[in-house]
XYZ file of N, CA and C in Angstrom:
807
model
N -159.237 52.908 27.640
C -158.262 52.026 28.299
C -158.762 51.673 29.701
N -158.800 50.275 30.053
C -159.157 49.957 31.061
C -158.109 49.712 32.096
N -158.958 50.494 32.966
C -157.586 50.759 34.563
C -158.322 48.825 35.241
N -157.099 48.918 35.797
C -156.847 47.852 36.597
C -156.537 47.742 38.151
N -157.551 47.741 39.038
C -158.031 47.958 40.216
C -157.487 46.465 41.156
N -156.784 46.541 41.807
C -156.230 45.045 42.409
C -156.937 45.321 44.154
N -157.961 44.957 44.733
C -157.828 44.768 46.384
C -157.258 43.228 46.826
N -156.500 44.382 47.767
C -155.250 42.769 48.011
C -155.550 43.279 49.826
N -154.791 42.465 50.593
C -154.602 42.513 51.811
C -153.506 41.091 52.222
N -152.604 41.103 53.120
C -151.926 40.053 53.741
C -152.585 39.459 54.362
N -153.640 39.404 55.009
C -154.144 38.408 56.178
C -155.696 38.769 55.596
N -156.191 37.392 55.980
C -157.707 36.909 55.153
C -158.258 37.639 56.355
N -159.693 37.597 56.250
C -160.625 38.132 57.228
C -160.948 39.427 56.836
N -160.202 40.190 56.408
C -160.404 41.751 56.530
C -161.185 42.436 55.991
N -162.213 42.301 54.982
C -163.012 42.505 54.575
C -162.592 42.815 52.599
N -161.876 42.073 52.679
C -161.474 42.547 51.178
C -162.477 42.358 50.279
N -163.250 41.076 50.336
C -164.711 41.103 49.265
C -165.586 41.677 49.150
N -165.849 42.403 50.810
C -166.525 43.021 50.932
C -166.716 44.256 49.898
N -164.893 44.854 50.133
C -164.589 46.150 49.856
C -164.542 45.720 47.947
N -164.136 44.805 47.870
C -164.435 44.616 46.050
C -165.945 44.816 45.462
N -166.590 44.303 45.974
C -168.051 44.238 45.627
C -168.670 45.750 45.593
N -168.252 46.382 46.946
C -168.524 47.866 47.433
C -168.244 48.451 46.047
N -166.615 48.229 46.129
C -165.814 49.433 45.055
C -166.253 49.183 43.841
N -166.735 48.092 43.340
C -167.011 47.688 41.815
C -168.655 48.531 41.495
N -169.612 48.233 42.796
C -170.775 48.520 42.361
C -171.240 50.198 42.793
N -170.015 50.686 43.267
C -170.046 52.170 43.578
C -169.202 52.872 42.018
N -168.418 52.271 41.581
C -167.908 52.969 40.577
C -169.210 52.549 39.059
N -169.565 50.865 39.029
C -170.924 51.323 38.301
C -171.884 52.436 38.552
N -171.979 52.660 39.788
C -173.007 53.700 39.799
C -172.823 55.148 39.641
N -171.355 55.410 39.436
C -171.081 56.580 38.672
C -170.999 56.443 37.278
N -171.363 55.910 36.687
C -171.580 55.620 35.243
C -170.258 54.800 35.141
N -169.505 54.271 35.140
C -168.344 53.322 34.721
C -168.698 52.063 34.605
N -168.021 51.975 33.406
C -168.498 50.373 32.872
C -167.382 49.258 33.796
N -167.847 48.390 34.465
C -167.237 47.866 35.314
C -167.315 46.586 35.056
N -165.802 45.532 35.996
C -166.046 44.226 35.563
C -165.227 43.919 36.958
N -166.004 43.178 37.738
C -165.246 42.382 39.325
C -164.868 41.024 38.747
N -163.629 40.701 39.226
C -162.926 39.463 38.991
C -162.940 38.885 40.223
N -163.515 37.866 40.595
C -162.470 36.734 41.892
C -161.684 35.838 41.694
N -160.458 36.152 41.978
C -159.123 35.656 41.830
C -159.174 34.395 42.956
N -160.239 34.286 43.991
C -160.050 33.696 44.730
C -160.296 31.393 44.852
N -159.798 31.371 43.471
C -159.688 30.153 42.631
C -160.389 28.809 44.078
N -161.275 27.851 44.349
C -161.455 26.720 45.400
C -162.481 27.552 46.324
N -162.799 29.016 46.620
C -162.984 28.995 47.811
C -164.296 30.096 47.181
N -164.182 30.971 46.134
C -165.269 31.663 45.483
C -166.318 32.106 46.558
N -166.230 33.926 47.196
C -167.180 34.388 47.770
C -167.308 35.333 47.132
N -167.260 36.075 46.164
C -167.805 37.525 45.740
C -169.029 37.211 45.215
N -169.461 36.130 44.307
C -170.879 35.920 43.987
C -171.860 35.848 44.994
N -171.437 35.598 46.051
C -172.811 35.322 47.272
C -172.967 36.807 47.401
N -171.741 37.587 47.878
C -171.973 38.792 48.129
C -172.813 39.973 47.178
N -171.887 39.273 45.638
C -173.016 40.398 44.797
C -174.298 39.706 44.319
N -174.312 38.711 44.980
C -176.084 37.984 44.675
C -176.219 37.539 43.393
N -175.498 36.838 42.810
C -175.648 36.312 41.917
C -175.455 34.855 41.927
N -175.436 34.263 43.130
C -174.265 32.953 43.185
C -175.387 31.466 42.282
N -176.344 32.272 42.078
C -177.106 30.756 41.155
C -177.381 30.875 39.897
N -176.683 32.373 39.355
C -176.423 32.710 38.082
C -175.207 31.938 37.435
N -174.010 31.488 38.404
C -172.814 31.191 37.883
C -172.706 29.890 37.060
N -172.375 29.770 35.415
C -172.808 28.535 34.966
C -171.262 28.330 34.295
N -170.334 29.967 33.833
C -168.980 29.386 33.838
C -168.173 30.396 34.686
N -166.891 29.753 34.388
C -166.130 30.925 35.674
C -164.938 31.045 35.170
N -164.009 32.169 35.671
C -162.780 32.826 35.917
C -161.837 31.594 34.383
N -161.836 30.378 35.465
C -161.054 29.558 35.157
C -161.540 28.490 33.533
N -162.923 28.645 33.895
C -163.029 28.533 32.092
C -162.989 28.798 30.926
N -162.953 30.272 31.273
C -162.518 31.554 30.397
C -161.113 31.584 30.303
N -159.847 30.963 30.756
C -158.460 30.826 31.116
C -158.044 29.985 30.269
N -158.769 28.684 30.383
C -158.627 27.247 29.509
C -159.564 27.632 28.714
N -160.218 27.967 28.164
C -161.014 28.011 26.787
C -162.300 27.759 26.495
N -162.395 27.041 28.000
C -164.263 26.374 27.747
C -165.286 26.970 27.708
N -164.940 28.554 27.787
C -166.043 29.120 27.520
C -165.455 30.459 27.040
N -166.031 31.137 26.439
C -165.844 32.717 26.182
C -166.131 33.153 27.130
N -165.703 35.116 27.101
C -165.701 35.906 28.368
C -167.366 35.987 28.797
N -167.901 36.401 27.365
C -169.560 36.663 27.323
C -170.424 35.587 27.934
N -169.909 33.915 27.807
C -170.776 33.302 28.341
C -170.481 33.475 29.932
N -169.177 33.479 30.377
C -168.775 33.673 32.140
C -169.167 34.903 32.552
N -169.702 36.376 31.783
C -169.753 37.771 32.460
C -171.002 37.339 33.070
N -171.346 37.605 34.545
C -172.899 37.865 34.704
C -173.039 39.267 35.169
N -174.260 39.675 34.639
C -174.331 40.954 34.421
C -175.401 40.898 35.463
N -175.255 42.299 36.250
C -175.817 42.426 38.238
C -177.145 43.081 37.112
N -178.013 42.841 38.465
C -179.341 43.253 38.372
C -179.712 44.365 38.452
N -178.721 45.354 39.522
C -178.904 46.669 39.867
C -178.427 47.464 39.158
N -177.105 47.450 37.882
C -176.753 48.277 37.194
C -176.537 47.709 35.616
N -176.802 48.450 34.749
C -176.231 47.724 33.514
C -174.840 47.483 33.447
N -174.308 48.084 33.517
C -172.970 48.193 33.512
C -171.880 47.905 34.186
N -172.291 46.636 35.117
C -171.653 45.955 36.201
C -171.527 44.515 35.891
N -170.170 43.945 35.471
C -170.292 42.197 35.114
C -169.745 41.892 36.228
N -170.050 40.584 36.876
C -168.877 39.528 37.570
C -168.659 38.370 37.333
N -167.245 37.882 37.306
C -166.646 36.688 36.873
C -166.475 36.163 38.454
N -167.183 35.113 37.974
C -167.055 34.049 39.774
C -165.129 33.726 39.684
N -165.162 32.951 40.544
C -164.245 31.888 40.387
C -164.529 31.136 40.140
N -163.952 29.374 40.007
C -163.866 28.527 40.612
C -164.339 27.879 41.670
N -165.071 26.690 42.527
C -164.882 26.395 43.589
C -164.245 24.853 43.556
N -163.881 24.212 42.035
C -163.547 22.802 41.877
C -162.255 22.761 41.481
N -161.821 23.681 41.375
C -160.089 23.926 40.673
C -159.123 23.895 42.162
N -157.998 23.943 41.664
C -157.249 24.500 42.250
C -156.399 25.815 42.064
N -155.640 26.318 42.741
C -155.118 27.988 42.784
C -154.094 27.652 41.444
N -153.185 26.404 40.890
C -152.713 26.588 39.793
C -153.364 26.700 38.606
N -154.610 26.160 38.641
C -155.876 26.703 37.446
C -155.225 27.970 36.846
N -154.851 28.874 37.346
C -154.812 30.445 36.585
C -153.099 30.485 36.319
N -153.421 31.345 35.226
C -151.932 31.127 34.585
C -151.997 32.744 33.904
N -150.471 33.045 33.669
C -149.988 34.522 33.693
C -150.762 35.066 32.395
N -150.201 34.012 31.451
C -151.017 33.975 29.746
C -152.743 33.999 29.444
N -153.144 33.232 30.473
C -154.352 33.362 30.569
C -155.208 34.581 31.767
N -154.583 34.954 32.745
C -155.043 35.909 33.396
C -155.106 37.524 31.907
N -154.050 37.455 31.440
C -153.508 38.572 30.765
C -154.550 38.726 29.493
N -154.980 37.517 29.287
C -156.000 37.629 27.481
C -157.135 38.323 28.582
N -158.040 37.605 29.545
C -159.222 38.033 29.734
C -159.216 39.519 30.093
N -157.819 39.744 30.353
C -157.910 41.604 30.824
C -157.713 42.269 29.814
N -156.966 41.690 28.907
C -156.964 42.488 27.651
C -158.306 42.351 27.318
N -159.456 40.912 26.630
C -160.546 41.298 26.367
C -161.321 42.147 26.864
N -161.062 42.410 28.338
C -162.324 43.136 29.227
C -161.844 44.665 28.590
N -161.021 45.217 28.651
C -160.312 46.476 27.788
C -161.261 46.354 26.096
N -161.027 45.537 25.814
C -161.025 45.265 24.381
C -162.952 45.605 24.285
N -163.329 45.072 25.224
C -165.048 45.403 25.364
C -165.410 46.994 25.786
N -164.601 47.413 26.188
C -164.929 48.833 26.831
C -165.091 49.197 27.964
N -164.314 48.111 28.412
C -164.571 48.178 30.278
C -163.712 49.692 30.537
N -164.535 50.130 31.689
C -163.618 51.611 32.517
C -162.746 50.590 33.343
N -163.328 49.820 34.011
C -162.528 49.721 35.418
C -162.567 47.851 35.408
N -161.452 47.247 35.967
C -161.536 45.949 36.509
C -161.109 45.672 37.585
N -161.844 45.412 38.488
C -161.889 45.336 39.660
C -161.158 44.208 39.994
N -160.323 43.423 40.502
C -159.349 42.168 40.562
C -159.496 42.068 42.301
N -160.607 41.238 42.891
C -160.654 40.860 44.363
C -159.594 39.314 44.486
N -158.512 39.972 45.517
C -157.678 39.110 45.472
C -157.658 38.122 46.565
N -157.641 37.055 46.424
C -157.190 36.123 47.714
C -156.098 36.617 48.725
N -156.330 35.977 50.036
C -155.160 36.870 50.947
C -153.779 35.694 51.026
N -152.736 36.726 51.436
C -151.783 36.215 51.613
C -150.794 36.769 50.030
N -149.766 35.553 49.575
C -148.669 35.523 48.581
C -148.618 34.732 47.806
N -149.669 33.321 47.770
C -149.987 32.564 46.689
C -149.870 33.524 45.000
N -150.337 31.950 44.462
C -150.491 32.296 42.758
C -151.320 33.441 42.840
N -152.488 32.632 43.319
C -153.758 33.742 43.275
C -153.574 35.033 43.450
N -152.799 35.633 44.307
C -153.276 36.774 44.731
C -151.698 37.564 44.164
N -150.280 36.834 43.586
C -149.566 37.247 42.366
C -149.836 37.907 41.188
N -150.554 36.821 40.643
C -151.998 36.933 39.164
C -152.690 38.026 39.613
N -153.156 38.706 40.698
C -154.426 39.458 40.534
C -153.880 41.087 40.930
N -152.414 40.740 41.636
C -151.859 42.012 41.634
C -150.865 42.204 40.323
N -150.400 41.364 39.243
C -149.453 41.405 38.755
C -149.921 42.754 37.731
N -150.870 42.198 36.887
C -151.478 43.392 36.052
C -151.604 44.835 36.409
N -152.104 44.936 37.662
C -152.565 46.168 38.436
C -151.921 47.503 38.012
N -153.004 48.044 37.780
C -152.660 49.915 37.725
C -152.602 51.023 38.989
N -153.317 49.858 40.087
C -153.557 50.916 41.408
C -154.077 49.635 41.957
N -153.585 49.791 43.451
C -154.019 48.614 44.657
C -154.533 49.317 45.805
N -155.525 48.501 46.038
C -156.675 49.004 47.345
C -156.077 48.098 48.520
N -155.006 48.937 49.346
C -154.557 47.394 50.254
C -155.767 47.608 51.357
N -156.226 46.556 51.608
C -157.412 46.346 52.740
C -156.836 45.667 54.233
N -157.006 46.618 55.284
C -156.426 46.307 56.341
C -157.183 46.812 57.598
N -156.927 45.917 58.319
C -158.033 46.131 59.848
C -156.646 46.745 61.009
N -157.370 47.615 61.734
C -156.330 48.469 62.742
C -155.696 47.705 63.354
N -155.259 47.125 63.343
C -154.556 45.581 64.300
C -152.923 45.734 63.919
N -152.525 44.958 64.791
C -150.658 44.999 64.531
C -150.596 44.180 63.453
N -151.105 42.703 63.598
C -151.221 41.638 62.550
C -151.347 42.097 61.338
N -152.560 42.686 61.171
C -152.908 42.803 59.642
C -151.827 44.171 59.495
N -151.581 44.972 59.783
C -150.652 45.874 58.975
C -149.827 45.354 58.626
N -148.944 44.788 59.930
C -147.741 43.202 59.315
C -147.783 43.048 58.241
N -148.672 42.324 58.045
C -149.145 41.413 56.837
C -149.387 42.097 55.418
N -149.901 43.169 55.752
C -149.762 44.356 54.654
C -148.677 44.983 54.174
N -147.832 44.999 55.045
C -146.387 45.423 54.760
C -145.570 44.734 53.522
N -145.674 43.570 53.970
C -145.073 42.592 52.962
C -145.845 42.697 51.432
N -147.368 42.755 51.820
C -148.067 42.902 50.391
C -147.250 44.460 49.436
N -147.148 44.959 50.222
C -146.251 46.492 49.417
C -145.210 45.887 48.894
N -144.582 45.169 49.600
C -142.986 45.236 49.243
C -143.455 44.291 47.847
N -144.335 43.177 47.930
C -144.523 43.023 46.493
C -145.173 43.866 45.129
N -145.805 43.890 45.571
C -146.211 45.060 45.030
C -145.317 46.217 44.103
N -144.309 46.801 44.740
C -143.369 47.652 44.876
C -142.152 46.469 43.886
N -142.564 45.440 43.874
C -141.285 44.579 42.924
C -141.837 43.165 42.157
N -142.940 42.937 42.509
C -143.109 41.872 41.543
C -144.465 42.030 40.603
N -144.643 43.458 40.368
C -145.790 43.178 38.979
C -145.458 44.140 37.965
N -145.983 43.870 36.906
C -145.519 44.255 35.748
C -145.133 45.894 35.559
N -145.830 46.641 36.216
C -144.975 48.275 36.043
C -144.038 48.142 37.101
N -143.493 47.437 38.125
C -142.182 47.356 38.555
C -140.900 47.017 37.795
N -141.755 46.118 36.882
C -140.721 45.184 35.534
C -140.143 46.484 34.892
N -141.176 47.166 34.552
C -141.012 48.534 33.586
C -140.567 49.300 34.679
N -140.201 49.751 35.780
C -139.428 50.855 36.262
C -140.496 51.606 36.681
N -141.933 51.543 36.915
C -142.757 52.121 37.257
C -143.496 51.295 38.587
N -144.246 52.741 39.393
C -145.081 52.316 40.637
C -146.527 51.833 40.513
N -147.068 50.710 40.872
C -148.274 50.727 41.298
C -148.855 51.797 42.097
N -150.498 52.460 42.011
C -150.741 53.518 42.269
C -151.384 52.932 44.023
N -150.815 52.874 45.122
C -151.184 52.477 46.461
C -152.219 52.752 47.074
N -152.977 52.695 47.497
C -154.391 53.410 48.768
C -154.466 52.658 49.894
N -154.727 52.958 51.102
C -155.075 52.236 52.081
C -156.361 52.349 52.058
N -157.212 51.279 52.624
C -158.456 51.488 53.107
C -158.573 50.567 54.643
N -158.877 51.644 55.388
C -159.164 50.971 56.842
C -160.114 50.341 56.998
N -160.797 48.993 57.285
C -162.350 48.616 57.620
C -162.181 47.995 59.216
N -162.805 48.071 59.763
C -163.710 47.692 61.084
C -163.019 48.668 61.772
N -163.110 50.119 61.512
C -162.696 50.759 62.675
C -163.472 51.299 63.279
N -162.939 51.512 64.962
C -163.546 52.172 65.885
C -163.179 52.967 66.976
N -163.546 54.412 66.239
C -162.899 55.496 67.355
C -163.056 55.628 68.788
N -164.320 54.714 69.194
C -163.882 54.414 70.552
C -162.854 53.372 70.947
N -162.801 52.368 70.186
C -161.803 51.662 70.931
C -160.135 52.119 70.544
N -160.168 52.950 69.457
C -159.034 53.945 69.291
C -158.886 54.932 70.384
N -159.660 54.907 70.697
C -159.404 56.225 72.173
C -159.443 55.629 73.294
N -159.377 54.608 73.449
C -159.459 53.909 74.551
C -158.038 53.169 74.623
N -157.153 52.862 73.508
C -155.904 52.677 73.276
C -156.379 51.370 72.737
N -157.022 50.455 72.349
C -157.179 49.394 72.028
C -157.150 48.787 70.685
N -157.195 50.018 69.563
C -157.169 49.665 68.440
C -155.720 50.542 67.537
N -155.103 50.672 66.667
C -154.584 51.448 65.908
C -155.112 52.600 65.469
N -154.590 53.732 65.430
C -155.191 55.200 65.174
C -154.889 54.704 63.477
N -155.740 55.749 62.604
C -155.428 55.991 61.229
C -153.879 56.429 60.985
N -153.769 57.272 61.999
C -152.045 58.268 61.748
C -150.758 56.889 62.274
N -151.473 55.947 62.932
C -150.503 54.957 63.308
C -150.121 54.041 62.136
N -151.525 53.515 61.275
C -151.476 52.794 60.317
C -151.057 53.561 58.939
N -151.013 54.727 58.964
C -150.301 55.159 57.467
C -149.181 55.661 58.179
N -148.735 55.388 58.875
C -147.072 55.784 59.711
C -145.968 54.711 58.870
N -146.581 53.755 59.736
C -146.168 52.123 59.978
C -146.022 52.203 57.884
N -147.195 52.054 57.433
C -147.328 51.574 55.576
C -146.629 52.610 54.758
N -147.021 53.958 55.083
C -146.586 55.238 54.142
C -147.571 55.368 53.391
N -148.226 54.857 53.543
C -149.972 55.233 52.190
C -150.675 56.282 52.574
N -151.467 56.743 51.388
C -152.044 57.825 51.537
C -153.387 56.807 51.900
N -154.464 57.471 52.408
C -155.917 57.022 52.972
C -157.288 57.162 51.949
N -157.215 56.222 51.582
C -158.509 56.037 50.436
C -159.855 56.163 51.068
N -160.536 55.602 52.594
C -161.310 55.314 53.079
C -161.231 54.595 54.241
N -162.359 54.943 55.404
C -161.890 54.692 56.929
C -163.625 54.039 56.799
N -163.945 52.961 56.934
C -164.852 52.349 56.594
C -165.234 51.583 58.200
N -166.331 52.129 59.033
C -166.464 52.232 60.322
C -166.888 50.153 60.688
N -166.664 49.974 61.949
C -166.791 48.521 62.842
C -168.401 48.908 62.054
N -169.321 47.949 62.035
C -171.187 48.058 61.598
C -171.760 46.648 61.469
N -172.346 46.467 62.043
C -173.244 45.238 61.869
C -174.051 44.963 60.587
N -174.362 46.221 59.665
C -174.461 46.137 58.496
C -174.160 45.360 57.614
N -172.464 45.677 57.116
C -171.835 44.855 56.274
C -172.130 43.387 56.986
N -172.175 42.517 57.944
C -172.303 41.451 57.729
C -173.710 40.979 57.444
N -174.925 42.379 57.591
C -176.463 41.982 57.085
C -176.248 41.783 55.724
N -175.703 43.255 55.169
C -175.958 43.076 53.247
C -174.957 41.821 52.906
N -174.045 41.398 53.423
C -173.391 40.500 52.474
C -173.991 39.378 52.617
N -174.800 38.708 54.012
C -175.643 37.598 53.902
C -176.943 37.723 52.618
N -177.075 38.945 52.850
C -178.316 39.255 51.821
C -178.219 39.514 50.343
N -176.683 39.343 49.951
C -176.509 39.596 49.088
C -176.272 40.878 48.048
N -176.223 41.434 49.038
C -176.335 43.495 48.207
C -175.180 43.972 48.625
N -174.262 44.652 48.391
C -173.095 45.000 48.598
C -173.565 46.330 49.569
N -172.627 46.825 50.468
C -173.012 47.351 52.250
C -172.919 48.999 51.343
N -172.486 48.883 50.018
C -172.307 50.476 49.598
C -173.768 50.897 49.217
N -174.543 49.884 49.047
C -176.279 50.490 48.595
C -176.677 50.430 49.272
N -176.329 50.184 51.327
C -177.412 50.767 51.834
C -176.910 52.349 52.577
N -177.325 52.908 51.880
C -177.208 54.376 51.856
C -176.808 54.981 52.835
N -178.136 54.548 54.010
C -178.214 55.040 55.458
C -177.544 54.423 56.227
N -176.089 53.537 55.933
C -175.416 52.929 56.507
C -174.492 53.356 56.622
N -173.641 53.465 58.009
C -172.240 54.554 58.015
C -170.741 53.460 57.169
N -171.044 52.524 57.073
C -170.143 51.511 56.226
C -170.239 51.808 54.884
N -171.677 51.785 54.166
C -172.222 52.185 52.982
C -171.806 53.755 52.544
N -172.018 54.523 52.947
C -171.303 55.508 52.968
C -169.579 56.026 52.893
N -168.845 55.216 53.599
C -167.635 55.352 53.772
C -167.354 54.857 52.605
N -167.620 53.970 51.563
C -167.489 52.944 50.446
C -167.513 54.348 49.663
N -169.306 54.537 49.837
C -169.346 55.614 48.728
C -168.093 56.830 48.667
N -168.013 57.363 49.532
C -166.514 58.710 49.665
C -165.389 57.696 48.955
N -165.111 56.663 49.621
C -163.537 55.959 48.822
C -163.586 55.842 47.444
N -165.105 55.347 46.789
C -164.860 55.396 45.455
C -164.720 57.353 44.919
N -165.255 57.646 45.729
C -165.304 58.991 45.288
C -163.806 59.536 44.748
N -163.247 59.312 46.044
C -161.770 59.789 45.930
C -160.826 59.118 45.023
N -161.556 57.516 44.560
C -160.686 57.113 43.413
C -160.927 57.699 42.216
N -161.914 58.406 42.143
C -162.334 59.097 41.270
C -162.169 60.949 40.827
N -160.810 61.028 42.065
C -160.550 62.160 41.681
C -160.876 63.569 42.471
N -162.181 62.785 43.474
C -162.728 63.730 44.243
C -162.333 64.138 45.710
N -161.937 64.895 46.134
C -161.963 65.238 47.454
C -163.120 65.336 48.434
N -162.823 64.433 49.150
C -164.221 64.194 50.263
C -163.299 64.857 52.102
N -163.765 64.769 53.107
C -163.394 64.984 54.191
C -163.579 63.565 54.638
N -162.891 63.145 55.538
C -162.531 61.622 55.878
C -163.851 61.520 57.345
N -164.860 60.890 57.080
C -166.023 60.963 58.015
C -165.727 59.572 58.960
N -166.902 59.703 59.858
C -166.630 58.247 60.779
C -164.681 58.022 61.302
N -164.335 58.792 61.782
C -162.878 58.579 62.069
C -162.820 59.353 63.637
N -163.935 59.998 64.399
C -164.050 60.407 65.742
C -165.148 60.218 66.401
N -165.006 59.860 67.750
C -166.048 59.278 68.646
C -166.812 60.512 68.801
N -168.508 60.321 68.342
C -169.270 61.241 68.493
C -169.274 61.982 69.948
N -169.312 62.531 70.433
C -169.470 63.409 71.853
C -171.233 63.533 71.958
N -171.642 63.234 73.007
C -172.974 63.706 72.895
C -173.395 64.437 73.544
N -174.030 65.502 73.025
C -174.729 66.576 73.584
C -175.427 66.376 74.870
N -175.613 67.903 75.446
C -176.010 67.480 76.737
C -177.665 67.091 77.012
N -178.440 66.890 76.304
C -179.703 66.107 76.243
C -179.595 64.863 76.200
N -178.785 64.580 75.246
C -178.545 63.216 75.232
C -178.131 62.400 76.593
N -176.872 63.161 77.389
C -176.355 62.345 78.223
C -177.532 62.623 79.205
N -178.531 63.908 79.161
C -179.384 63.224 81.021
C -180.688 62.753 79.709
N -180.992 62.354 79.147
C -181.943 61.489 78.760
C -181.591 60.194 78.208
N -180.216 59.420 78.196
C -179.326 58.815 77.817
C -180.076 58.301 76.037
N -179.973 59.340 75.760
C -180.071 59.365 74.121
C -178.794 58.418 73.212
């Protein structure tokens, strides 16, 4: 049975594709047969990110209307077998996707043997990002330490919490926060939101604290998702979050301003 993975966030910017691409190609690499969706119908960025974007010949929305089967739209990543992505769209519009048709391709992706479907959602309360939480078994809300984006996240719960299908049924979507661009200096400096402020404010438990890095904006120009570069403190933080969706207990890293030893400060190391 294939679980159904929704990253949503209220306010665009926050790194939600990022964190889809991350989470999809970190759970392939624990052996899970995986499938990333972009829900994000006109505007289509997860293919640049997972490097495939001149592979895409059908998409999301042709597989919806009929013009193609799932097999001709899956493109299958270079780095794992077991990793498909369905582009979007960039010629449609956000009514392109429809409840009947979102619902067959998730049943097929189940029906193939998928572990996991990853559903990267457009931001905000549109169709799009309705459709991509409606199915959902568990939501990755993606949010930057800011007043704004928690705001904005807030409201994504309350849907969440009432408009997708295990609400229909009397049941919860399974919640996570994941923090991205944080920075414990400017948290200690009072300038940003603490972690204990932002699961105050939401009530979520903490999936991953995914550090500020100049990284993630190298690998996503380059096309490699920021979780394969290893030696990257962003790449890393990815890796622990999938970990913990997976059951594992990690210690929450990158969440305090290093102190530096006293060599460091008289050799300004």
């Amino acid at each position: 049975m294939a679980e159904i993975i929704v990253v949503t966030s209220g306010k665009g910017g926050v790194g939600k594709t990022t964190s889809s691409a991350s989470l999809a190609c970190g759970l392939a690499k624990a052996g899970k047969k995986t499938a990333v969706i972009d829900f994000d119908v006109g505007l289509r960025n997860l293919d640049l990110i997972m490097g495939c974007e001149r592979r895409v010949v059908y998409d999301f929305v042709n597989v919806v209307n009929g013009e193609a089967n799932l097999k001709q739209a899956l493109i299958k990543d270079k780095r794992f077998e077991n990793l498909f992505v369905l582009a979007a769209s960039q010629t449609r519009d956000k009514d392109a996707l429809t409840k009947e048709g979102v619902e067959k391709v998730l049943k097929d992706l189940a029906d193939e043997g998928f572990d996991f479907i990853v559903c990267d959602s457009p931001a905000g309360i549109e169709k799009g990002a309705f459709l991509a939480m409606y199915f959902a078994d568990r939501a990755v809300v993606v949010v930057n330490p800011e007043v704004s984006s928690v705001r904005d996240s807030d409201r994504i719960l309350g849907l969440l919490a009432s408009k997708t299908r295990k609400a229909e049924n009397g049941e919860r979507v399974q919640e996570h926060l994941l923090l991205t661009r944080y920075s414990p200096r400017r948290v200690e400096a009072g300038d940003m939101l603490s972690i204990a402020d932002v699961q105050e404010i939401l009530g979520l438990d903490v999936v991953g604290v995914v550090p500020e890095s100049p990284e993630v904006l190298q690998s996503s120009n380059a096309g490699v998702p920021v979780i394969l570069d290893e030696a990257s403190p962003a790449g890393q933080a990815y890796t622990d979050a999938v970990a913990r969706i997976l059951g594992e207990e990690r210690p929450m890293r990158f969440t305090t301003v290093e102190k530096k030893g006293f060599f460091s400060k008289m050799f300004g190391g």
